[in-house]
Tab-separated table of C-alpha atoms in Angstrom:
chain	number	residue	atom	x	y	z
A	195	UNK	CA	0.000	0.000	0.000
A	196	UNK	CA	1.738	3.152	-1.233
A	197	UNK	CA	-0.479	6.157	-0.669
A	198	UNK	CA	2.267	8.582	-1.614
A	199	UNK	CA	2.363	7.279	-5.202
A	200	UNK	CA	-1.318	8.002	-5.874
A	201	UNK	CA	-2.008	11.350	-7.515
A	202	UNK	CA	-5.489	12.859	-7.812
A	203	UNK	CA	-6.520	15.956	-9.707
A	204	UNK	CA	-8.413	17.931	-7.072
A	205	UNK	CA	-11.099	20.130	-8.595
A	206	UNK	CA	-11.037	22.461	-5.601
A	207	UNK	CA	-7.357	23.375	-5.992
A	208	UNK	CA	-7.144	22.634	-9.736
A	209	UNK	CA	-3.908	20.782	-9.102
A	210	UNK	CA	-2.617	17.235	-9.132
A	211	UNK	CA	-2.201	16.332	-5.466
A	212	UNK	CA	-0.635	13.330	-3.719
A	213	UNK	CA	-3.394	11.297	-2.106
A	214	UNK	CA	-3.041	10.964	1.645
A	215	UNK	CA	-6.065	9.388	3.329
A	216	UNK	CA	-7.365	10.771	6.602
A	217	UNK	CA	-7.029	7.326	8.129
A	218	UNK	CA	-4.150	5.058	7.213
A	219	UNK	CA	-5.309	2.051	5.249
A	220	UNK	CA	-8.822	3.424	4.795
A	221	UNK	CA	-10.403	5.399	1.945
A	222	UNK	CA	-13.789	7.099	2.273
A	223	UNK	CA	-15.640	8.101	-0.905
A	224	UNK	CA	-18.991	9.814	-1.396
A	225	UNK	CA	-20.456	9.783	-4.910
A	226	UNK	CA	-23.517	11.760	-5.918
A	227	UNK	CA	-25.735	9.072	-7.374
A	228	UNK	CA	-28.992	8.934	-9.261
A	229	UNK	CA	-32.016	11.179	-9.260
A	230	UNK	CA	-34.324	8.480	-10.635
A	231	UNK	CA	-36.900	10.456	-12.589
A	232	UNK	CA	-36.652	8.287	-15.728
A	233	UNK	CA	-34.647	5.430	-17.229
A	234	UNK	CA	-30.841	5.784	-17.109
A	235	UNK	CA	-28.760	6.501	-20.198
A	236	UNK	CA	-25.056	6.049	-20.817
A	237	UNK	CA	-24.358	9.606	-19.643
A	238	UNK	CA	-25.578	8.611	-16.178
A	239	UNK	CA	-23.666	5.349	-16.148
A	240	UNK	CA	-20.321	6.885	-17.106
A	241	UNK	CA	-19.987	8.314	-13.601
A	242	UNK	CA	-20.854	4.958	-12.050
A	243	UNK	CA	-18.205	3.160	-14.111
A	244	UNK	CA	-15.525	5.841	-13.595
A	245	UNK	CA	-15.792	5.819	-9.822
A	246	UNK	CA	-16.143	2.037	-9.737
A	247	UNK	CA	-12.648	1.921	-11.263
A	248	UNK	CA	-11.396	4.392	-8.629
A	249	UNK	CA	-12.841	2.212	-5.907
A	250	UNK	CA	-11.491	-1.029	-7.405
A	251	UNK	CA	-7.970	0.398	-7.681
A	252	UNK	CA	-7.890	1.474	-4.047
A	253	UNK	CA	-9.245	-1.922	-2.975
A	254	UNK	CA	-6.733	-3.753	-5.191
A	255	UNK	CA	-3.915	-1.872	-3.440
A	256	UNK	CA	-5.151	-3.110	-0.079
A	257	UNK	CA	-7.256	-0.236	1.226
A	258	UNK	CA	-10.464	-0.700	3.167
A	259	UNK	CA	-12.853	1.380	1.042
A	260	UNK	CA	-16.083	2.892	2.380
A	261	UNK	CA	-18.063	3.835	-0.705
A	262	UNK	CA	-21.322	5.780	-0.303
A	263	UNK	CA	-23.507	6.453	-3.336
A	264	UNK	CA	-26.760	8.249	-2.572
A	265	UNK	CA	-30.163	8.293	-4.224
A	266	UNK	CA	-31.936	11.650	-4.485
A	267	UNK	CA	-35.453	10.282	-4.151
A	268	UNK	CA	-37.304	13.592	-3.713
A	269	UNK	CA	-36.941	16.708	-5.851
A	270	UNK	CA	-38.861	18.942	-8.254
A	271	UNK	CA	-38.155	16.814	-11.331
A	272	UNK	CA	-39.423	13.630	-9.716
A	273	UNK	CA	-42.581	15.314	-8.456
A	274	UNK	CA	-43.261	16.911	-11.849
A	275	UNK	CA	-42.725	13.653	-13.766
A	276	UNK	CA	-44.967	11.700	-11.407
A	277	UNK	CA	-47.679	14.356	-11.658
A	278	UNK	CA	-47.482	14.398	-15.471
A	279	UNK	CA	-48.136	10.661	-15.519
A	280	UNK	CA	-50.706	10.720	-12.701
A	281	UNK	CA	-48.644	8.376	-10.551
A	282	UNK	CA	-47.713	8.554	-6.848
A	283	UNK	CA	-44.285	10.133	-6.480
A	284	UNK	CA	-42.978	7.253	-4.347
A	285	UNK	CA	-44.025	4.684	-6.960
A	286	UNK	CA	-42.427	6.714	-9.738
A	287	UNK	CA	-39.094	7.105	-8.010
A	288	UNK	CA	-39.016	3.463	-6.881
A	289	UNK	CA	-39.658	2.252	-10.430
A	290	UNK	CA	-36.710	4.141	-11.860
A	291	UNK	CA	-34.451	3.509	-8.899
A	292	UNK	CA	-34.774	-0.177	-9.756
A	293	UNK	CA	-33.871	0.660	-13.367
A	294	UNK	CA	-30.679	2.376	-12.217
A	295	UNK	CA	-29.798	-0.564	-9.979
A	296	UNK	CA	-30.365	-2.977	-12.857
A	297	UNK	CA	-28.146	-0.878	-15.123
A	298	UNK	CA	-25.341	-0.696	-12.529
A	299	UNK	CA	-25.511	-4.456	-12.030
A	300	UNK	CA	-25.600	-5.144	-15.762
A	301	UNK	CA	-22.381	-3.175	-16.269
A	302	UNK	CA	-20.613	-4.817	-13.340
A	303	UNK	CA	-20.568	-1.734	-11.113
A	304	UNK	CA	-19.982	-2.953	-7.567
A	305	UNK	CA	-22.795	-2.177	-5.106
A	306	UNK	CA	-21.922	0.657	-2.722
A	307	UNK	CA	-21.119	0.075	0.931
A	308	UNK	CA	-24.399	1.872	1.613
A	309	UNK	CA	-26.913	3.561	-0.692
A	310	UNK	CA	-28.788	6.135	1.422
A	311	UNK	CA	-31.951	7.852	0.274
A	312	UNK	CA	-32.683	11.478	1.015
A	313	UNK	CA	-36.143	10.806	2.474
A	314	UNK	CA	-34.609	8.491	5.049
A	315	UNK	CA	-32.347	11.195	6.513
A	316	UNK	CA	-34.631	14.091	7.400
A	317	UNK	CA	-33.557	13.884	11.050
A	318	UNK	CA	-29.942	14.460	10.047
A	319	UNK	CA	-30.999	17.373	7.834
A	320	UNK	CA	-32.899	19.038	10.677
A	321	UNK	CA	-29.817	18.768	12.876
A	322	UNK	CA	-27.681	20.250	10.105
A	323	UNK	CA	-30.021	23.196	9.620
A	324	UNK	CA	-30.081	23.888	13.339
A	325	UNK	CA	-26.288	23.996	13.415
A	326	UNK	CA	-26.257	26.481	10.535
A	327	UNK	CA	-28.909	28.684	12.129
A	328	UNK	CA	-27.049	28.645	15.445
A	329	UNK	CA	-23.845	29.639	13.616
A	330	UNK	CA	-25.604	32.567	11.913
A	331	UNK	CA	-25.356	31.167	8.395
A	332	UNK	CA	-28.974	30.121	7.808
A	333	UNK	CA	-32.421	31.530	8.568
A	334	UNK	CA	-36.054	30.427	8.493
A	335	UNK	CA	-38.627	32.331	6.457
A	336	UNK	CA	-42.259	31.470	5.670
A	337	UNK	CA	-41.738	27.797	6.499
A	338	UNK	CA	-38.573	27.478	4.407
A	339	UNK	CA	-34.950	27.577	5.552
A	340	UNK	CA	-32.228	29.281	3.494
A	341	UNK	CA	-28.453	29.392	3.526
A	342	UNK	CA	-27.272	32.996	4.004
A	343	UNK	CA	-24.640	33.457	1.302
A	344	UNK	CA	-23.900	37.070	2.302
A	345	UNK	CA	-23.229	36.076	5.908
A	346	UNK	CA	-20.939	33.263	4.809
A	347	UNK	CA	-18.969	35.380	2.340
A	348	UNK	CA	-18.349	37.933	5.088
A	349	UNK	CA	-16.953	35.208	7.317
A	350	UNK	CA	-14.993	33.294	4.668
A	351	UNK	CA	-13.652	33.529	1.106
A	352	UNK	CA	-14.714	29.912	0.602
A	353	UNK	CA	-17.825	30.464	-1.511
A	354	UNK	CA	-17.094	30.110	-5.220
A	355	UNK	CA	-13.719	28.445	-4.673
A	356	UNK	CA	-14.835	25.036	-5.940
A	357	UNK	CA	-16.491	26.159	-9.170
A	358	UNK	CA	-14.428	29.306	-9.771
A	359	UNK	CA	-17.575	31.423	-10.026
A	360	UNK	CA	-17.911	34.928	-8.626
A	361	UNK	CA	-20.739	35.350	-6.134
A	362	UNK	CA	-22.336	38.228	-7.994
A	363	UNK	CA	-22.552	36.116	-11.154
A	364	UNK	CA	-24.075	33.049	-9.526
A	365	UNK	CA	-27.610	31.927	-10.278
A	366	UNK	CA	-28.931	29.178	-8.027
A	367	UNK	CA	-31.503	28.117	-10.588
A	368	UNK	CA	-34.214	27.775	-7.952
A	369	UNK	CA	-37.849	28.614	-8.596
A	370	UNK	CA	-40.897	29.001	-6.347
A	371	UNK	CA	-38.914	30.172	-3.334
A	372	UNK	CA	-40.180	33.028	-1.180
A	373	UNK	CA	-38.840	35.045	1.699
A	374	UNK	CA	-35.161	35.004	0.762
A	375	UNK	CA	-32.998	37.800	2.160
A	376	UNK	CA	-30.645	37.719	-0.802
A	377	UNK	CA	-31.017	36.533	-4.378
A	378	UNK	CA	-27.951	34.279	-4.028
A	379	UNK	CA	-29.305	32.434	-0.989
A	380	UNK	CA	-30.322	28.824	-1.626
A	381	UNK	CA	-32.976	26.639	-0.027
A	382	UNK	CA	-32.009	24.162	2.639
A	383	UNK	CA	-35.667	23.328	3.271
A	384	UNK	CA	-38.719	24.066	1.113
A	385	UNK	CA	-42.053	24.903	2.750
A	386	UNK	CA	-44.872	22.447	2.101
A	387	UNK	CA	-47.144	22.928	-0.900
A	388	UNK	CA	-50.611	21.426	-1.376
A	389	UNK	CA	-50.418	17.921	-2.818
A	390	UNK	CA	-46.673	17.538	-2.249
A	391	UNK	CA	-45.031	15.204	0.268
A	392	UNK	CA	-43.768	16.892	3.418
A	393	UNK	CA	-42.032	16.163	6.703
A	394	UNK	CA	-42.286	18.076	10.003
A	395	UNK	CA	-39.486	20.340	11.250
A	396	UNK	CA	-39.269	23.041	13.936
A	397	UNK	CA	-39.650	25.632	11.157
A	398	UNK	CA	-42.659	24.078	9.454
A	399	UNK	CA	-43.605	21.126	7.298
A	400	UNK	CA	-41.834	20.779	3.968
A	401	UNK	CA	-39.243	18.807	2.030
A	402	UNK	CA	-35.459	18.888	1.689
A	403	UNK	CA	-33.444	21.159	-0.553
A	404	UNK	CA	-31.196	19.279	-2.937
A	405	UNK	CA	-27.849	20.437	-1.566
A	406	UNK	CA	-28.671	19.802	2.083
A	407	UNK	CA	-29.391	16.141	1.393
A	408	UNK	CA	-25.832	15.261	0.398
A	409	UNK	CA	-24.112	17.155	3.224
A	410	UNK	CA	-26.326	15.384	5.747
A	411	UNK	CA	-25.891	11.919	4.244
A	412	UNK	CA	-22.172	12.072	3.472
A	413	UNK	CA	-21.181	13.257	6.942
A	414	UNK	CA	-23.615	10.883	8.662
A	415	UNK	CA	-21.929	7.844	7.093
A	416	UNK	CA	-18.353	9.017	6.553
A	417	UNK	CA	-17.856	11.597	9.298
A	418	UNK	CA	-17.356	15.352	9.398
A	419	UNK	CA	-14.263	14.896	7.204
A	420	UNK	CA	-13.830	12.269	4.520
A	421	UNK	CA	-11.415	11.650	1.692
A	422	UNK	CA	-13.083	11.998	-1.710
A	423	UNK	CA	-16.296	13.538	-2.992
A	424	UNK	CA	-17.135	12.620	-6.588
A	425	UNK	CA	-19.729	13.306	-9.219
A	426	UNK	CA	-20.383	14.570	-12.704
A	427	UNK	CA	-18.920	17.841	-13.925
A	428	UNK	CA	-22.402	19.333	-14.227
A	429	UNK	CA	-22.759	19.072	-10.429
A	430	UNK	CA	-19.798	21.344	-9.707
A	431	UNK	CA	-22.160	24.334	-9.530
A	432	UNK	CA	-24.506	24.843	-7.887
A	433	UNK	CA	-24.748	21.473	-6.153
A	434	UNK	CA	-21.212	20.796	-4.982
A	435	UNK	CA	-20.376	24.450	-4.428
A	436	UNK	CA	-23.374	24.739	-2.094
A	437	UNK	CA	-22.628	21.434	-0.396
A	438	UNK	CA	-19.128	22.607	0.432
A	439	UNK	CA	-20.305	26.035	1.624
A	440	UNK	CA	-22.983	24.767	3.989
A	441	UNK	CA	-20.742	21.988	5.314
A	442	UNK	CA	-17.829	24.317	6.035
A	443	UNK	CA	-20.210	26.879	7.537
A	444	UNK	CA	-21.515	24.167	9.873
A	445	UNK	CA	-17.949	23.496	11.000
A	446	UNK	CA	-17.272	20.298	9.069
A	447	UNK	CA	-14.000	19.771	7.210
A	448	UNK	CA	-15.974	17.844	4.590
A	449	UNK	CA	-14.273	16.468	1.439
A	450	UNK	CA	-10.476	16.568	1.258
A	451	UNK	CA	-10.432	15.899	-2.506
A	452	UNK	CA	-13.029	16.672	-5.175
A	453	UNK	CA	-13.187	14.563	-8.341
A	454	UNK	CA	-15.464	15.298	-11.313
A	455	UNK	CA	-15.989	13.109	-14.355
A	456	UNK	CA	-16.711	14.752	-17.701
A	457	UNK	CA	-19.754	14.209	-19.903
A	458	UNK	CA	-20.715	11.811	-22.628
A	459	UNK	CA	-21.413	13.942	-25.689
A	460	UNK	CA	-22.966	13.266	-29.068
A	461	UNK	CA	-22.264	15.572	-31.981
A	462	UNK	CA	-20.380	17.757	-29.515
A	463	UNK	CA	-23.347	18.302	-27.175
A	464	UNK	CA	-23.834	16.990	-23.650
A	465	UNK	CA	-26.115	13.998	-23.570
A	466	UNK	CA	-29.386	15.021	-21.963
A	467	UNK	CA	-33.074	14.366	-22.278
A	468	UNK	CA	-33.785	17.957	-23.302
A	469	UNK	CA	-31.602	17.576	-26.408
A	470	UNK	CA	-33.389	14.408	-27.376
A	471	UNK	CA	-30.115	12.548	-27.857
A	472	UNK	CA	-30.410	10.056	-25.048
A	473	UNK	CA	-29.152	6.521	-25.567
A	474	UNK	CA	-30.712	4.083	-23.141
A	475	UNK	CA	-28.748	1.205	-21.692
A	476	UNK	CA	-31.102	-1.385	-23.199
A	477	UNK	CA	-30.735	0.107	-26.684
A	478	UNK	CA	-26.968	0.089	-26.362
A	479	UNK	CA	-27.033	-3.574	-25.353
A	480	UNK	CA	-28.690	-4.420	-28.662
A	481	UNK	CA	-25.396	-3.407	-30.280
A	482	UNK	CA	-22.763	-4.708	-27.835
A	483	UNK	CA	-22.434	-6.977	-24.825
A	484	UNK	CA	-22.588	-5.483	-21.307
A	485	UNK	CA	-18.850	-5.918	-20.744
A	486	UNK	CA	-18.127	-4.191	-24.056
A	487	UNK	CA	-20.333	-1.262	-23.107
A	488	UNK	CA	-18.567	-1.012	-19.764
A	489	UNK	CA	-15.185	-1.136	-21.517
A	490	UNK	CA	-16.304	1.728	-23.751
A	491	UNK	CA	-17.655	3.905	-20.928
A	492	UNK	CA	-14.471	3.471	-18.908
A	493	UNK	CA	-12.002	3.763	-21.780
A	494	UNK	CA	-11.488	7.555	-21.797
A	495	UNK	CA	-9.843	9.451	-18.959
A	496	UNK	CA	-12.578	10.297	-16.478
A	497	UNK	CA	-11.847	14.044	-16.840
A	498	UNK	CA	-12.079	13.910	-20.644
A	499	UNK	CA	-15.176	14.195	-22.816
A	500	UNK	CA	-16.357	10.836	-24.138
A	501	UNK	CA	-17.769	11.538	-27.600
A	502	UNK	CA	-20.322	8.891	-28.551
A	503	UNK	CA	-20.635	7.435	-32.019
A	504	UNK	CA	-21.632	3.934	-33.143
A	505	UNK	CA	-18.179	3.567	-34.684
A	506	UNK	CA	-16.425	4.470	-31.419
A	507	UNK	CA	-18.575	1.980	-29.537
A	508	UNK	CA	-17.770	-0.828	-31.971
A	509	UNK	CA	-14.073	0.047	-31.930
A	510	UNK	CA	-14.075	-0.251	-28.134
A	511	UNK	CA	-15.946	-3.561	-28.338
A	512	UNK	CA	-13.321	-4.886	-30.759
A	513	UNK	CA	-10.589	-3.774	-28.362
A	514	UNK	CA	-12.180	-5.724	-25.535
A	515	UNK	CA	-12.602	-8.810	-27.721
A	516	UNK	CA	-8.866	-8.812	-28.477
A	517	UNK	CA	-8.210	-9.042	-24.740
A	518	UNK	CA	-10.895	-11.677	-24.283
A	519	UNK	CA	-9.689	-13.797	-27.170
A	520	UNK	CA	-6.107	-13.897	-25.933
A	521	UNK	CA	-7.097	-14.797	-22.370
A	522	UNK	CA	-9.312	-17.642	-23.583
A	523	UNK	CA	-6.732	-18.977	-26.039
A	524	UNK	CA	-4.156	-18.946	-23.258
A	525	UNK	CA	-6.430	-21.119	-21.130
A	526	UNK	CA	-7.898	-18.429	-18.814
A	527	UNK	CA	-5.303	-18.860	-16.036
A	528	UNK	CA	-5.988	-17.460	-12.577
A	529	UNK	CA	-5.082	-13.747	-12.315
A	530	UNK	CA	-1.791	-12.791	-10.680
A	531	UNK	CA	-0.793	-9.150	-10.488
A	532	UNK	CA	-0.474	-6.087	-12.667
A	533	UNK	CA	2.573	-4.644	-14.401
A	534	UNK	CA	4.488	-1.638	-13.139
A	535	UNK	CA	3.345	0.375	-16.150
A	536	UNK	CA	-0.294	-0.361	-15.316
A	537	UNK	CA	0.162	0.745	-11.700
A	538	UNK	CA	1.915	3.933	-12.779
A	539	UNK	CA	-0.975	4.734	-15.112
A	540	UNK	CA	-3.685	4.399	-12.467
A	541	UNK	CA	-1.577	6.112	-9.817
A	542	UNK	CA	-1.429	9.092	-12.178
A	543	UNK	CA	-4.987	10.323	-11.594
A	544	UNK	CA	-6.544	7.051	-12.762
A	545	UNK	CA	-5.325	7.253	-16.359
A	546	UNK	CA	-7.366	4.409	-17.829
A	547	UNK	CA	-6.241	5.041	-21.454
A	548	UNK	CA	-2.631	4.406	-20.433
A	549	UNK	CA	-3.680	1.408	-18.351
A	550	UNK	CA	-5.527	-0.070	-21.333
A	551	UNK	CA	-2.508	0.557	-23.549
A	552	UNK	CA	-0.429	-1.456	-21.080
A	553	UNK	CA	-2.948	-4.306	-21.154
A	554	UNK	CA	-2.888	-4.399	-24.955
A	555	UNK	CA	0.918	-4.372	-24.941
A	556	UNK	CA	0.867	-7.490	-22.782
A	557	UNK	CA	-1.800	-9.056	-25.024
A	558	UNK	CA	0.440	-8.543	-28.054
A	559	UNK	CA	3.350	-10.193	-26.250
A	560	UNK	CA	1.057	-13.025	-25.261
A	561	UNK	CA	-0.105	-13.567	-28.835
A	562	UNK	CA	3.529	-13.738	-29.929
A	563	UNK	CA	4.135	-16.368	-27.257
A	564	UNK	CA	1.180	-18.396	-28.498
A	565	UNK	CA	2.421	-18.160	-32.083
A	566	UNK	CA	5.817	-19.432	-30.874
A	567	UNK	CA	4.073	-22.301	-29.022
A	568	UNK	CA	5.353	-20.953	-25.681
A	569	UNK	CA	2.186	-21.759	-23.761
A	570	UNK	CA	3.834	-21.292	-20.373
A	571	UNK	CA	4.800	-17.700	-21.112
A	572	UNK	CA	1.426	-17.028	-22.693
A	573	UNK	CA	-0.277	-18.303	-19.551
A	574	UNK	CA	1.813	-16.036	-17.326
A	575	UNK	CA	0.979	-13.017	-19.471
A	576	UNK	CA	-2.719	-13.919	-19.575
A	577	UNK	CA	-2.746	-14.091	-15.780
A	578	UNK	CA	-1.330	-10.562	-15.701
A	579	UNK	CA	-3.904	-9.386	-18.218
A	580	UNK	CA	-6.724	-10.795	-16.092
A	581	UNK	CA	-5.401	-9.049	-12.976
A	582	UNK	CA	-5.230	-5.698	-14.754
A	583	UNK	CA	-8.585	-6.117	-16.488
A	584	UNK	CA	-10.186	-6.979	-13.139
A	585	UNK	CA	-9.192	-3.576	-11.739
A	586	UNK	CA	-11.032	-1.983	-14.664
A	587	UNK	CA	-13.988	-4.317	-14.150
A	588	UNK	CA	-13.561	-6.121	-17.484
A	589	UNK	CA	-11.833	-9.395	-16.571
A	590	UNK	CA	-12.847	-11.895	-19.312
A	591	UNK	CA	-12.655	-14.737	-16.817
A	592	UNK	CA	-15.449	-13.139	-14.793
A	593	UNK	CA	-17.542	-11.957	-17.727
A	594	UNK	CA	-17.844	-15.350	-19.456
A	595	UNK	CA	-21.497	-15.513	-18.350
A	596	UNK	CA	-22.266	-11.979	-19.562
A	597	UNK	CA	-23.199	-13.033	-23.081
A	598	UNK	CA	-25.810	-11.262	-25.151
A	599	UNK	CA	-27.329	-11.685	-28.570
A	600	UNK	CA	-23.914	-11.104	-30.150
A	601	UNK	CA	-22.695	-14.363	-28.645
A	602	UNK	CA	-25.012	-16.253	-30.995
A	603	UNK	CA	-23.008	-14.939	-33.928
A	604	UNK	CA	-19.742	-15.907	-32.235
A	605	UNK	CA	-21.017	-19.393	-31.481
A	606	UNK	CA	-22.182	-19.900	-35.055
A	607	UNK	CA	-18.824	-18.726	-36.384
A	608	UNK	CA	-17.039	-21.049	-33.962
A	609	UNK	CA	-18.998	-24.033	-35.323
A	610	UNK	CA	-18.200	-23.150	-38.936
A	611	UNK	CA	-14.511	-22.456	-38.301
A	612	UNK	CA	-14.281	-25.570	-36.159
A	613	UNK	CA	-15.509	-27.695	-39.060
A	614	UNK	CA	-12.868	-26.161	-41.326
A	615	UNK	CA	-10.151	-26.823	-38.739
A	616	UNK	CA	-11.269	-30.466	-38.509
A	617	UNK	CA	-10.836	-30.790	-42.295
A	618	UNK	CA	-7.405	-29.236	-41.990
A	619	UNK	CA	-6.419	-31.596	-39.176
A	620	UNK	CA	-7.574	-34.618	-41.207
A	621	UNK	CA	-5.606	-33.399	-44.227
A	622	UNK	CA	-2.475	-32.887	-42.125
A	623	UNK	CA	-2.851	-36.373	-40.640
A	624	UNK	CA	-2.890	-37.789	-44.203
A	625	UNK	CA	0.051	-35.526	-45.131
A	626	UNK	CA	-2.130	-33.787	-47.712
A	627	UNK	CA	-0.382	-30.478	-47.206
A	628	UNK	CA	-2.044	-28.801	-50.187
A	629	UNK	CA	-5.529	-29.442	-48.787
A	630	UNK	CA	-4.432	-28.307	-45.322
A	631	UNK	CA	-2.956	-25.107	-46.732
A	632	UNK	CA	-6.107	-24.490	-48.758
A	633	UNK	CA	-8.204	-24.523	-45.557
A	634	UNK	CA	-5.824	-22.103	-43.900
A	635	UNK	CA	-5.887	-19.800	-46.935
A	636	UNK	CA	-9.708	-19.805	-47.036
A	637	UNK	CA	-9.864	-18.815	-43.380
A	638	UNK	CA	-7.200	-16.144	-43.837
A	639	UNK	CA	-9.176	-14.653	-46.719
A	640	UNK	CA	-12.169	-14.450	-44.371
A	641	UNK	CA	-10.110	-12.515	-41.816
A	642	UNK	CA	-9.511	-15.502	-39.522
A	643	UNK	CA	-6.029	-16.223	-38.223
A	644	UNK	CA	-5.112	-19.796	-37.262
A	645	UNK	CA	-2.458	-20.551	-34.633
A	646	UNK	CA	-1.208	-24.096	-33.962
A	647	UNK	CA	-0.757	-24.760	-30.235
A	648	UNK	CA	0.015	-27.792	-28.066
A	649	UNK	CA	-3.736	-28.079	-27.514
A	650	UNK	CA	-4.544	-28.002	-31.215
A	651	UNK	CA	-5.315	-25.262	-33.715
A	652	UNK	CA	-6.815	-22.034	-32.286
A	653	UNK	CA	-8.440	-19.231	-34.268
A	654	UNK	CA	-9.108	-15.552	-33.870
A	655	UNK	CA	-10.350	-12.656	-35.972
A	656	UNK	CA	-7.385	-10.715	-37.345
A	657	UNK	CA	-6.668	-7.278	-35.893
A	658	UNK	CA	-7.190	-4.396	-38.314
């Protein structure tokens, strides 16, 4: 376990910082999870995959990882969607929460240590608001409770430091709020409205503000200070900026490192429902297997834009299949450990592109070993490949049962190629070298490469 080698780009300081956990041997991570108002798309799942890799790497290095991923199960969008469809809000949110869980599971995202829901932590939110009011940084008005931005900016230069925004240029994006002292103040608690769910507080019945939920839940499970707070880049302001402000104003050290993953874009625009360019998980799985979709979503650096195109998706799927094919041809040995180059890549702010390049380098060496009939060396390299792929959540030895419709094509091809290889073997046994060579040439013309091994002839699709 070498904490000093791990570097993380901290959004708050905009620098690459050495990672030093608050508690030796322990890493605490809070990830802003789903607001389940509708079915998830690949833009949502990119964050889940990116931080799953972060978690897996820490765990692989021997850390005890506490990983909290929340569910925002009450907010304006959920209430509006449920009302539009004449459904109870709790039924609506539960339906789509299950869809998110199914999508996470389908892509091999590990379940969190705990998955708290906002509606289950109102008590903690009331305590948090009381602390802020007592400190002079929040106030009640007309049944709502607001964070006093002016009071906090007088006491600290903290506000705006995470997003880089100037206070006078900030727009909280809140509607239907009354009784605010300042236009920049944001709601910690929203007064009850007819027909909406509400909970009792000392200041009146109502429901939580979005930002308050995460401060209350993260500190309840991970403590007043924890190591890493993660989420999508679009959450940097106002959500994370306001989380940090209210938490610091309450006296909590809060997150020591902030990590933000970039968007999935299509035609240069952020994937969102309003743009009508959403790609659902189920639709994507008509084109590729779950492991191939995961490989694609995790293939870019988490801080880089992932530009979607069908061609990019298929290219990523082909890249995964090259890894898979080598591991299977080498006999799927038990995983061992990663290479130094792989560790250096992930220690450098979780550089998955470099880590994947290292895996493919080892795959190429392994294929050379197979071609040279050095099965022992090939097995050793395949064991390394499995260990590295496991950290990225794409170990072929684990994903053998993750087949989809595409596997039917592979199985059919395997039967046809197998028949050709049997003809070749029979010809070789009769020393009919011309017939044997003719089979090999036919397969080569079809883009299929044949390798003779101690266990018989093996085939694979040629790399482009």
